[in-house]
């Protein structure tokens, strides 16, 4: 009896592929698929100008319309991530260069494409390194550009957005700020608040008073301890 000839992997794959019916697309469907896959800078800029005012600026009114089109609230944290991707300099404003930078990286030139990326943008908050970068970026993004430091009211709003749900001591920190002498928060204090929220336990047992923490946080810890003793 003659030995059976073994079929090569190529022959097997060819036979299997031949048995699978190929999907046929119409010309219109192929064009639509190509448009969805290929980023078009000209189309992206045209989309930008849909939201600009008479002087070609995308400001608060255009931002509101943009948010409405992509289906998110202006205060949604995903908008902060998007601004971070664009490296936008001013809250409520996008320049054409910032728009192109961020959306080219995301390969988005339409509402539908950006909507498909919103969930992945939100996932940036689950990445400790990305979150730290967004948190640091938020300071310069949100502060008044005429001031070197951020006023405490703006700081509390931003801290609530960024840390309010994950830092159990946030509300107590906000209460401490309200009764304190502090009217502004500088960049060093801002960055250390994040490190404090990540590394110091709620009961403060691992807080080192001789550590390199800003005086503000030393005073916060003292205030908390006094509050606990008097309650």
PDB file of C-alpha atoms in Angstrom:
ATOM      1  CA  UNK A   1       0.000   0.000   0.000  1.00  0.00           C
ATOM      2  CA  UNK A   2       1.343   3.422  -0.941  1.00  0.00           C
ATOM      3  CA  UNK A   3       1.839   5.937   1.875  1.00  0.00           C
ATOM      4  CA  UNK A   4      -0.539   8.887   1.784  1.00  0.00           C
ATOM      5  CA  UNK A   5       1.088  12.141   0.834  1.00  0.00           C
ATOM      6  CA  UNK A   6       0.881  14.673   3.679  1.00  0.00           C
ATOM      7  CA  UNK A   7      -0.563  17.999   2.702  1.00  0.00           C
ATOM      8  CA  UNK A   8       1.525  21.052   3.463  1.00  0.00           C
ATOM      9  CA  UNK A   9       0.312  23.737   5.844  1.00  0.00           C
ATOM     10  CA  UNK A  10      -0.034  26.082   2.884  1.00  0.00           C
ATOM     11  CA  UNK A  11      -2.302  23.621   1.085  1.00  0.00           C
ATOM     12  CA  UNK A  12      -4.438  23.125   4.187  1.00  0.00           C
ATOM     13  CA  UNK A  13      -4.811  26.905   4.765  1.00  0.00           C
ATOM     14  CA  UNK A  14      -5.632  27.438   1.095  1.00  0.00           C
ATOM     15  CA  UNK A  15      -8.306  24.736   1.238  1.00  0.00           C
ATOM     16  CA  UNK A  16      -9.778  26.165   4.455  1.00  0.00           C
ATOM     17  CA  UNK A  17      -9.827  29.706   3.076  1.00  0.00           C
ATOM     18  CA  UNK A  18     -11.496  28.483  -0.105  1.00  0.00           C
ATOM     19  CA  UNK A  19     -14.316  26.983   1.959  1.00  0.00           C
ATOM     20  CA  UNK A  20     -15.032  30.315   3.710  1.00  0.00           C
ATOM     21  CA  UNK A  21     -17.270  32.553   1.629  1.00  0.00           C
ATOM     22  CA  UNK A  22     -15.656  35.909   0.993  1.00  0.00           C
ATOM     23  CA  UNK A  23     -17.636  38.970   1.983  1.00  0.00           C
ATOM     24  CA  UNK A  24     -18.202  41.288  -0.915  1.00  0.00           C
ATOM     25  CA  UNK A  25     -18.433  45.025  -0.357  1.00  0.00           C
ATOM     26  CA  UNK A  26     -20.094  47.525  -2.611  1.00  0.00           C
ATOM     27  CA  UNK A  27     -18.039  50.450  -3.874  1.00  0.00           C
ATOM     28  CA  UNK A  28     -19.780  52.773  -1.378  1.00  0.00           C
ATOM     29  CA  UNK A  29     -19.059  50.393   1.510  1.00  0.00           C
ATOM     30  CA  UNK A  30     -15.377  50.124   0.540  1.00  0.00           C
ATOM     31  CA  UNK A  31     -15.102  53.913   0.388  1.00  0.00           C
ATOM     32  CA  UNK A  32     -16.712  54.230   3.824  1.00  0.00           C
ATOM     33  CA  UNK A  33     -14.342  51.629   5.323  1.00  0.00           C
ATOM     34  CA  UNK A  34     -11.321  53.389   3.828  1.00  0.00           C
ATOM     35  CA  UNK A  35     -12.474  56.731   5.226  1.00  0.00           C
ATOM     36  CA  UNK A  36     -12.912  55.163   8.666  1.00  0.00           C
ATOM     37  CA  UNK A  37      -9.391  53.713   8.577  1.00  0.00           C
ATOM     38  CA  UNK A  38      -7.392  56.564   7.042  1.00  0.00           C
ATOM     39  CA  UNK A  39      -6.700  59.805   8.936  1.00  0.00           C
ATOM     40  CA  UNK A  40      -7.202  62.926   6.841  1.00  0.00           C
ATOM     41  CA  UNK A  41      -5.531  66.088   8.166  1.00  0.00           C
ATOM     42  CA  UNK A  42      -7.535  68.368   5.871  1.00  0.00           C
ATOM     43  CA  UNK A  43     -10.775  66.796   7.079  1.00  0.00           C
ATOM     44  CA  UNK A  44      -9.587  67.156  10.688  1.00  0.00           C
ATOM     45  CA  UNK A  45      -8.942  70.894  10.238  1.00  0.00           C
ATOM     46  CA  UNK A  46     -12.288  71.343   8.505  1.00  0.00           C
ATOM     47  CA  UNK A  47     -13.892  69.699  11.547  1.00  0.00           C
ATOM     48  CA  UNK A  48     -12.015  72.125  13.813  1.00  0.00           C
ATOM     49  CA  UNK A  49     -13.349  75.162  11.950  1.00  0.00           C
ATOM     50  CA  UNK A  50     -16.890  73.933  12.512  1.00  0.00           C
ATOM     51  CA  UNK A  51     -16.457  75.164  16.107  1.00  0.00           C
ATOM     52  CA  UNK A  52     -14.478  78.375  15.610  1.00  0.00           C
ATOM     53  CA  UNK A  53     -15.827  81.906  15.912  1.00  0.00           C
ATOM     54  CA  UNK A  54     -15.487  84.855  13.515  1.00  0.00           C
ATOM     55  CA  UNK A  55     -11.798  85.272  14.324  1.00  0.00           C
ATOM     56  CA  UNK A  56     -11.039  81.573  13.863  1.00  0.00           C
ATOM     57  CA  UNK A  57     -10.807  80.763  17.580  1.00  0.00           C
ATOM     58  CA  UNK A  58     -12.287  77.680  19.221  1.00  0.00           C
ATOM     59  CA  UNK A  59     -13.474  79.146  22.513  1.00  0.00           C
ATOM     60  CA  UNK A  60     -16.099  78.368  25.178  1.00  0.00           C
ATOM     61  CA  UNK A  61     -19.104  78.456  22.827  1.00  0.00           C
ATOM     62  CA  UNK A  62     -17.408  76.225  20.280  1.00  0.00           C
ATOM     63  CA  UNK A  63     -16.201  73.932  23.063  1.00  0.00           C
ATOM     64  CA  UNK A  64     -19.758  73.501  24.297  1.00  0.00           C
ATOM     65  CA  UNK A  65     -20.929  72.547  20.796  1.00  0.00           C
ATOM     66  CA  UNK A  66     -17.968  70.193  20.362  1.00  0.00           C
ATOM     67  CA  UNK A  67     -18.794  68.454  23.659  1.00  0.00           C
ATOM     68  CA  UNK A  68     -22.426  68.160  22.617  1.00  0.00           C
ATOM     69  CA  UNK A  69     -21.437  66.584  19.287  1.00  0.00           C
ATOM     70  CA  UNK A  70     -19.224  63.915  20.870  1.00  0.00           C
ATOM     71  CA  UNK A  71     -21.743  63.313  23.644  1.00  0.00           C
ATOM     72  CA  UNK A  72     -19.827  64.310  26.770  1.00  0.00           C
ATOM     73  CA  UNK A  73     -20.320  67.050  29.349  1.00  0.00           C
ATOM     74  CA  UNK A  74     -17.703  69.859  29.342  1.00  0.00           C
ATOM     75  CA  UNK A  75     -16.771  68.938  32.922  1.00  0.00           C
ATOM     76  CA  UNK A  76     -16.305  65.249  32.041  1.00  0.00           C
ATOM     77  CA  UNK A  77     -12.771  64.162  32.946  1.00  0.00           C
ATOM     78  CA  UNK A  78     -12.312  62.714  29.464  1.00  0.00           C
ATOM     79  CA  UNK A  79     -12.137  66.314  28.215  1.00  0.00           C
ATOM     80  CA  UNK A  80      -9.127  66.881  30.478  1.00  0.00           C
ATOM     81  CA  UNK A  81      -7.443  63.804  28.985  1.00  0.00           C
ATOM     82  CA  UNK A  82      -8.188  65.097  25.495  1.00  0.00           C
ATOM     83  CA  UNK A  83      -6.727  68.504  26.372  1.00  0.00           C
ATOM     84  CA  UNK A  84      -3.667  66.685  27.774  1.00  0.00           C
ATOM     85  CA  UNK A  85      -3.277  64.800  24.501  1.00  0.00           C
ATOM     86  CA  UNK A  86      -3.417  68.138  22.671  1.00  0.00           C
ATOM     87  CA  UNK A  87      -1.166  69.821  25.262  1.00  0.00           C
ATOM     88  CA  UNK A  88      -3.708  72.646  25.265  1.00  0.00           C
ATOM     89  CA  UNK A  89      -2.536  75.722  27.141  1.00  0.00           C
ATOM     90  CA  UNK A  90      -5.828  77.307  28.212  1.00  0.00           C
ATOM     91  CA  UNK A  91      -9.001  75.796  29.641  1.00  0.00           C
ATOM     92  CA  UNK A  92     -11.975  76.273  27.316  1.00  0.00           C
ATOM     93  CA  UNK A  93      -9.809  76.928  24.245  1.00  0.00           C
ATOM     94  CA  UNK A  94      -8.131  74.787  21.576  1.00  0.00           C
ATOM     95  CA  UNK A  95      -5.817  76.242  18.936  1.00  0.00           C
ATOM     96  CA  UNK A  96      -5.677  74.617  15.515  1.00  0.00           C
ATOM     97  CA  UNK A  97      -2.131  73.411  16.250  1.00  0.00           C
ATOM     98  CA  UNK A  98      -3.235  71.829  19.548  1.00  0.00           C
ATOM     99  CA  UNK A  99      -6.247  70.239  17.857  1.00  0.00           C
ATOM    100  CA  UNK A 100      -4.091  68.734  15.105  1.00  0.00           C
ATOM    101  CA  UNK A 101      -1.454  67.483  17.564  1.00  0.00           C
ATOM    102  CA  UNK A 102      -3.915  65.572  19.718  1.00  0.00           C
ATOM    103  CA  UNK A 103      -6.221  64.267  17.024  1.00  0.00           C
ATOM    104  CA  UNK A 104      -3.368  63.241  14.745  1.00  0.00           C
ATOM    105  CA  UNK A 105      -1.984  61.148  17.604  1.00  0.00           C
ATOM    106  CA  UNK A 106      -5.452  59.659  18.132  1.00  0.00           C
ATOM    107  CA  UNK A 107      -5.987  59.348  14.336  1.00  0.00           C
ATOM    108  CA  UNK A 108      -9.396  61.017  14.629  1.00  0.00           C
ATOM    109  CA  UNK A 109     -10.831  63.343  11.997  1.00  0.00           C
ATOM    110  CA  UNK A 110     -14.548  62.954  12.758  1.00  0.00           C
ATOM    111  CA  UNK A 111     -17.068  62.740  15.595  1.00  0.00           C
ATOM    112  CA  UNK A 112     -17.512  58.980  15.160  1.00  0.00           C
ATOM    113  CA  UNK A 113     -13.801  58.265  15.268  1.00  0.00           C
ATOM    114  CA  UNK A 114     -13.309  60.292  18.434  1.00  0.00           C
ATOM    115  CA  UNK A 115     -16.340  58.719  20.079  1.00  0.00           C
ATOM    116  CA  UNK A 116     -14.766  55.312  19.443  1.00  0.00           C
ATOM    117  CA  UNK A 117     -11.667  56.443  21.394  1.00  0.00           C
ATOM    118  CA  UNK A 118     -13.397  57.961  24.439  1.00  0.00           C
ATOM    119  CA  UNK A 119     -13.328  54.765  26.487  1.00  0.00           C
ATOM    120  CA  UNK A 120      -9.608  54.250  25.879  1.00  0.00           C
ATOM    121  CA  UNK A 121      -9.008  57.888  26.890  1.00  0.00           C
ATOM    122  CA  UNK A 122     -10.854  57.287  30.153  1.00  0.00           C
ATOM    123  CA  UNK A 123      -8.661  54.254  30.810  1.00  0.00           C
ATOM    124  CA  UNK A 124      -5.676  56.617  31.082  1.00  0.00           C
ATOM    125  CA  UNK A 125      -6.811  57.253  34.654  1.00  0.00           C
ATOM    126  CA  UNK A 126      -6.123  53.599  35.471  1.00  0.00           C
ATOM    127  CA  UNK A 127      -2.490  53.936  34.429  1.00  0.00           C
ATOM    128  CA  UNK A 128      -0.511  55.436  37.374  1.00  0.00           C
ATOM    129  CA  UNK A 129       2.125  57.056  35.129  1.00  0.00           C
ATOM    130  CA  UNK A 130      -0.435  58.523  32.715  1.00  0.00           C
ATOM    131  CA  UNK A 131      -2.554  59.759  35.627  1.00  0.00           C
ATOM    132  CA  UNK A 132       0.451  61.443  37.235  1.00  0.00           C
ATOM    133  CA  UNK A 133       1.209  63.206  33.944  1.00  0.00           C
ATOM    134  CA  UNK A 134      -2.423  64.322  33.554  1.00  0.00           C
ATOM    135  CA  UNK A 135      -2.519  65.509  37.181  1.00  0.00           C
ATOM    136  CA  UNK A 136       0.633  67.619  36.754  1.00  0.00           C
ATOM    137  CA  UNK A 137      -0.629  68.961  33.436  1.00  0.00           C
ATOM    138  CA  UNK A 138      -3.946  69.975  35.023  1.00  0.00           C
ATOM    139  CA  UNK A 139      -2.212  72.517  37.260  1.00  0.00           C
ATOM    140  CA  UNK A 140      -0.903  74.736  34.464  1.00  0.00           C
ATOM    141  CA  UNK A 141      -3.992  74.067  32.339  1.00  0.00           C
ATOM    142  CA  UNK A 142      -6.463  75.244  34.980  1.00  0.00           C
ATOM    143  CA  UNK A 143      -4.623  78.075  36.728  1.00  0.00           C
ATOM    144  CA  UNK A 144      -5.064  81.721  35.795  1.00  0.00           C
ATOM    145  CA  UNK A 145      -2.262  82.452  33.337  1.00  0.00           C
ATOM    146  CA  UNK A 146      -1.733  85.864  34.957  1.00  0.00           C
ATOM    147  CA  UNK A 147      -0.789  84.147  38.212  1.00  0.00           C
ATOM    148  CA  UNK A 148       2.101  81.809  39.011  1.00  0.00           C
ATOM    149  CA  UNK A 149      -0.008  79.848  41.514  1.00  0.00           C
ATOM    150  CA  UNK A 150      -3.527  78.421  41.429  1.00  0.00           C
ATOM    151  CA  UNK A 151      -6.229  80.008  43.583  1.00  0.00           C
ATOM    152  CA  UNK A 152      -7.618  77.618  46.187  1.00  0.00           C
ATOM    153  CA  UNK A 153     -11.173  77.592  44.799  1.00  0.00           C
ATOM    154  CA  UNK A 154      -9.959  76.382  41.412  1.00  0.00           C
ATOM    155  CA  UNK A 155      -7.591  73.964  43.142  1.00  0.00           C
ATOM    156  CA  UNK A 156     -10.398  72.436  45.189  1.00  0.00           C
ATOM    157  CA  UNK A 157     -12.556  71.988  42.084  1.00  0.00           C
ATOM    158  CA  UNK A 158      -9.729  70.294  40.180  1.00  0.00           C
ATOM    159  CA  UNK A 159      -8.706  68.137  43.143  1.00  0.00           C
ATOM    160  CA  UNK A 160     -12.309  67.038  43.545  1.00  0.00           C
ATOM    161  CA  UNK A 161     -12.403  65.990  39.882  1.00  0.00           C
ATOM    162  CA  UNK A 162      -9.060  64.206  39.985  1.00  0.00           C
ATOM    163  CA  UNK A 163      -8.876  62.788  43.521  1.00  0.00           C
ATOM    164  CA  UNK A 164     -12.337  63.213  45.045  1.00  0.00           C
ATOM    165  CA  UNK A 165     -13.444  59.633  44.403  1.00  0.00           C
ATOM    166  CA  UNK A 166     -10.184  57.884  45.263  1.00  0.00           C
ATOM    167  CA  UNK A 167      -8.722  59.907  48.150  1.00  0.00           C
ATOM    168  CA  UNK A 168     -10.739  59.323  51.298  1.00  0.00           C
ATOM    169  CA  UNK A 169      -9.256  62.385  52.987  1.00  0.00           C
ATOM    170  CA  UNK A 170     -10.146  64.777  50.176  1.00  0.00           C
ATOM    171  CA  UNK A 171     -13.168  66.380  51.843  1.00  0.00           C
ATOM    172  CA  UNK A 172     -11.235  66.854  55.072  1.00  0.00           C
ATOM    173  CA  UNK A 173      -8.405  68.436  53.113  1.00  0.00           C
ATOM    174  CA  UNK A 174     -10.906  70.792  51.447  1.00  0.00           C
ATOM    175  CA  UNK A 175     -12.289  71.691  54.900  1.00  0.00           C
ATOM    176  CA  UNK A 176      -8.757  72.321  56.148  1.00  0.00           C
ATOM    177  CA  UNK A 177      -8.027  74.661  53.225  1.00  0.00           C
ATOM    178  CA  UNK A 178     -11.257  76.585  53.855  1.00  0.00           C
ATOM    179  CA  UNK A 179     -10.255  77.462  57.426  1.00  0.00           C
ATOM    180  CA  UNK A 180      -6.549  77.960  56.681  1.00  0.00           C
ATOM    181  CA  UNK A 181      -4.479  80.987  55.693  1.00  0.00           C
ATOM    182  CA  UNK A 182      -3.870  79.558  52.215  1.00  0.00           C
ATOM    183  CA  UNK A 183      -5.360  81.458  49.279  1.00  0.00           C
ATOM    184  CA  UNK A 184      -3.241  79.898  46.540  1.00  0.00           C
ATOM    185  CA  UNK A 185      -1.553  76.536  45.941  1.00  0.00           C
ATOM    186  CA  UNK A 186       1.807  76.415  44.202  1.00  0.00           C
ATOM    187  CA  UNK A 187       3.052  73.707  41.832  1.00  0.00           C
ATOM    188  CA  UNK A 188       5.189  71.950  44.458  1.00  0.00           C
ATOM    189  CA  UNK A 189       2.264  71.753  46.886  1.00  0.00           C
ATOM    190  CA  UNK A 190      -0.002  70.510  44.091  1.00  0.00           C
ATOM    191  CA  UNK A 191       2.371  67.680  43.143  1.00  0.00           C
ATOM    192  CA  UNK A 192       2.914  66.678  46.767  1.00  0.00           C
ATOM    193  CA  UNK A 193      -0.829  66.461  47.412  1.00  0.00           C
ATOM    194  CA  UNK A 194      -0.974  63.641  44.845  1.00  0.00           C
ATOM    195  CA  UNK A 195       1.972  61.822  46.446  1.00  0.00           C
ATOM    196  CA  UNK A 196       0.395  62.278  49.887  1.00  0.00           C
ATOM    197  CA  UNK A 197      -2.947  60.864  48.671  1.00  0.00           C
ATOM    198  CA  UNK A 198      -1.167  57.836  47.211  1.00  0.00           C
ATOM    199  CA  UNK A 199       1.285  57.007  49.970  1.00  0.00           C
ATOM    200  CA  UNK A 200      -0.145  58.148  53.311  1.00  0.00           C
ATOM    201  CA  UNK A 201      -2.704  55.940  55.011  1.00  0.00           C
ATOM    202  CA  UNK A 202      -6.033  57.346  56.123  1.00  0.00           C
ATOM    203  CA  UNK A 203      -5.075  57.012  59.804  1.00  0.00           C
ATOM    204  CA  UNK A 204      -1.802  58.923  59.136  1.00  0.00           C
ATOM    205  CA  UNK A 205       0.276  56.304  60.959  1.00  0.00           C
ATOM    206  CA  UNK A 206       2.932  56.261  58.223  1.00  0.00           C
ATOM    207  CA  UNK A 207       3.259  60.046  57.990  1.00  0.00           C
ATOM    208  CA  UNK A 208       6.782  61.193  58.821  1.00  0.00           C
ATOM    209  CA  UNK A 209       6.723  64.683  60.301  1.00  0.00           C
ATOM    210  CA  UNK A 210      10.437  64.964  59.497  1.00  0.00           C
ATOM    211  CA  UNK A 211       9.868  64.009  55.868  1.00  0.00           C
ATOM    212  CA  UNK A 212      10.230  66.366  52.934  1.00  0.00           C
ATOM    213  CA  UNK A 213       6.537  67.275  52.783  1.00  0.00           C
ATOM    214  CA  UNK A 214       5.463  70.912  52.234  1.00  0.00           C
ATOM    215  CA  UNK A 215       4.518  72.842  55.377  1.00  0.00           C
ATOM    216  CA  UNK A 216       0.916  72.880  54.143  1.00  0.00           C
ATOM    217  CA  UNK A 217       0.682  69.101  54.509  1.00  0.00           C
ATOM    218  CA  UNK A 218       2.381  69.145  57.923  1.00  0.00           C
ATOM    219  CA  UNK A 219      -0.260  71.634  59.019  1.00  0.00           C
ATOM    220  CA  UNK A 220      -3.023  69.491  57.509  1.00  0.00           C
ATOM    221  CA  UNK A 221      -1.851  66.467  59.499  1.00  0.00           C
ATOM    222  CA  UNK A 222      -1.687  68.540  62.717  1.00  0.00           C
ATOM    223  CA  UNK A 223      -5.171  69.899  62.025  1.00  0.00           C
ATOM    224  CA  UNK A 224      -6.515  66.378  61.473  1.00  0.00           C
ATOM    225  CA  UNK A 225      -4.954  65.070  64.683  1.00  0.00           C
ATOM    226  CA  UNK A 226      -6.315  68.005  66.704  1.00  0.00           C
ATOM    227  CA  UNK A 227      -9.699  67.493  65.117  1.00  0.00           C
ATOM    228  CA  UNK A 228      -9.621  63.831  66.137  1.00  0.00           C
ATOM    229  CA  UNK A 229      -8.590  64.622  69.700  1.00  0.00           C
ATOM    230  CA  UNK A 230     -11.338  67.193  70.105  1.00  0.00           C
ATOM    231  CA  UNK A 231     -14.115  65.128  68.560  1.00  0.00           C
TER     232      UNK A 231
END
